[in-house]
Short mmCIF file of C-alpha atoms in Angstrom, two decimals:
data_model
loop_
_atom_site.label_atom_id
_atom_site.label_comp_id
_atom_site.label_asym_id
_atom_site.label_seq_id
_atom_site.Cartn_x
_atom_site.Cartn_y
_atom_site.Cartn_z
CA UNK H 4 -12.01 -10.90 5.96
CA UNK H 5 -15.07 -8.86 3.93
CA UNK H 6 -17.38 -11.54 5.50
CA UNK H 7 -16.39 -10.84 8.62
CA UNK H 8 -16.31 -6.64 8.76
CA UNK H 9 -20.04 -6.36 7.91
CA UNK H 10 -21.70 -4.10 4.54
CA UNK H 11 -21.22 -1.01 6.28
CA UNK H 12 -17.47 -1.52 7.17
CA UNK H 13 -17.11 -2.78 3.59
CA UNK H 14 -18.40 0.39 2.35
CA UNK H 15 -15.61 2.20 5.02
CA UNK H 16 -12.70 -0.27 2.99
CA UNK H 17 -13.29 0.52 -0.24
CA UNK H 18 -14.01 4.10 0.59
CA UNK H 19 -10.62 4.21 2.35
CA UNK H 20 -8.61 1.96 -0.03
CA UNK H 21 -9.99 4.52 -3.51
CA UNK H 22 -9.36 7.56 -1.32
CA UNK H 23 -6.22 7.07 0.03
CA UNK H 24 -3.83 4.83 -2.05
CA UNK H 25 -1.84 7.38 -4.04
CA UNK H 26 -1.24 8.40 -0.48
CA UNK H 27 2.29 7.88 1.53
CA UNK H 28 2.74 7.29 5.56
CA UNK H 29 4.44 10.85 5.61
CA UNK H 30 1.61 12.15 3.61
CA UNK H 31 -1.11 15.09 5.93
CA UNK H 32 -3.49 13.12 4.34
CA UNK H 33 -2.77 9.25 5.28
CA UNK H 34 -5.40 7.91 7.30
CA UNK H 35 -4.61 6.49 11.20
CA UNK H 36 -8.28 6.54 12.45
CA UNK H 37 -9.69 3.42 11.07
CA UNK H 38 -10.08 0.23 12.43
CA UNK H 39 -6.46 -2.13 11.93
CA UNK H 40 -8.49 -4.31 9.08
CA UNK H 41 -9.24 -0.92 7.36
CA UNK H 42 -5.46 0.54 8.07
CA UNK H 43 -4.28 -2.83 6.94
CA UNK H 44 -5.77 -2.67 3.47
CA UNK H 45 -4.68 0.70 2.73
CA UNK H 46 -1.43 0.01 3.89
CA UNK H 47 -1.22 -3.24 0.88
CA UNK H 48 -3.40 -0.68 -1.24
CA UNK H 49 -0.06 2.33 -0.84
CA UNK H 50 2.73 -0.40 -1.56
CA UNK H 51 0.84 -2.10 -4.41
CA UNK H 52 0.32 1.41 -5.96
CA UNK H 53 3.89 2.57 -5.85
CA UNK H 54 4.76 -0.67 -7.53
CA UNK H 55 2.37 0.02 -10.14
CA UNK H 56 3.91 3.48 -10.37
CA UNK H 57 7.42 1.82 -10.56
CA UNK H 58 6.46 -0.55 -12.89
CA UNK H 59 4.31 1.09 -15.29
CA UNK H 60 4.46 4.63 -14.88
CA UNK H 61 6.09 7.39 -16.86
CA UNK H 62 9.76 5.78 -16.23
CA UNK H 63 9.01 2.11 -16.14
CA UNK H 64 11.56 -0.36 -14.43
CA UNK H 65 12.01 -4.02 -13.86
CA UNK H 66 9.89 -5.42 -10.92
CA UNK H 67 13.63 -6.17 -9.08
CA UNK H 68 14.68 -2.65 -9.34
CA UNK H 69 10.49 -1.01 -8.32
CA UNK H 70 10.84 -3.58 -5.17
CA UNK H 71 14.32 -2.23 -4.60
CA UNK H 72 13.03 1.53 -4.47
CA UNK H 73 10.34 1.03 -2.63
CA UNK H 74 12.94 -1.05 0.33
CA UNK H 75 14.48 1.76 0.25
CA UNK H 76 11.82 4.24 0.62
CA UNK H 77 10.17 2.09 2.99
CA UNK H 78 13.45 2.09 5.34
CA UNK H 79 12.74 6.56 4.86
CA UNK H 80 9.04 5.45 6.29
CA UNK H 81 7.15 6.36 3.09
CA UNK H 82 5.58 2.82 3.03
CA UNK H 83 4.66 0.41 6.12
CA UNK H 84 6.86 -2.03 6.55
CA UNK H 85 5.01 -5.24 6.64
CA UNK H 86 2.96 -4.75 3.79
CA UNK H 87 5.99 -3.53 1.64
CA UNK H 88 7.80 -7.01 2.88
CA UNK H 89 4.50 -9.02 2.02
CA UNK H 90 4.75 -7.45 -1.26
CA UNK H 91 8.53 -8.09 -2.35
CA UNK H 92 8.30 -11.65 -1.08
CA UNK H 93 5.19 -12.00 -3.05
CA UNK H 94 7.09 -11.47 -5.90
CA UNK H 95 10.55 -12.63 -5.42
CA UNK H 96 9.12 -16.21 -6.23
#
């Protein structure tokens, strides 16, 4: 997909993805004017982040109880909903 999106989108990805990921859908601050590739990435970027909060932050749980959280706080439309899928069956093998 980086191939195909050009150096100057690139720039617009990573920009996006370092800018917004501690970011949550109900957040002022979480992006919806960038191209669906861009929103796409920072959508993976905000559930792969709250896992790593789960996981290894301050109160650390097992990966089956972060992906369990984050179901549920993706069902209160803090995460997007195909990405936080993507994610748990990523890791449920």
């Amino acid at each position: 997909m980086l191939r195909d999106i050009g150096f100057i989108a690139c720039s617009e990805l990573v920009d996006a993805v370092a800018r917004y990921h501690h970011s949550t859908l109900k957040s002022d601050d979480c992006p919806t004017d960038f191209s669906s590739d861009i929103l796409r990435c920072v959508n993976i970027a905000l559930a792969c982040n709250r896992l790593e909060e789960l996981v290894y932050g301050p109160d650390p749980c097992p990966t089956k109880e972060a992906l369990e959280a984050i179901r549920a706080e993706t069902e209160e439309g803090h995460w997007p909903q195909e990405e936080a899928e993507l994610l748990a069956r990523l890791l449920s093998n």
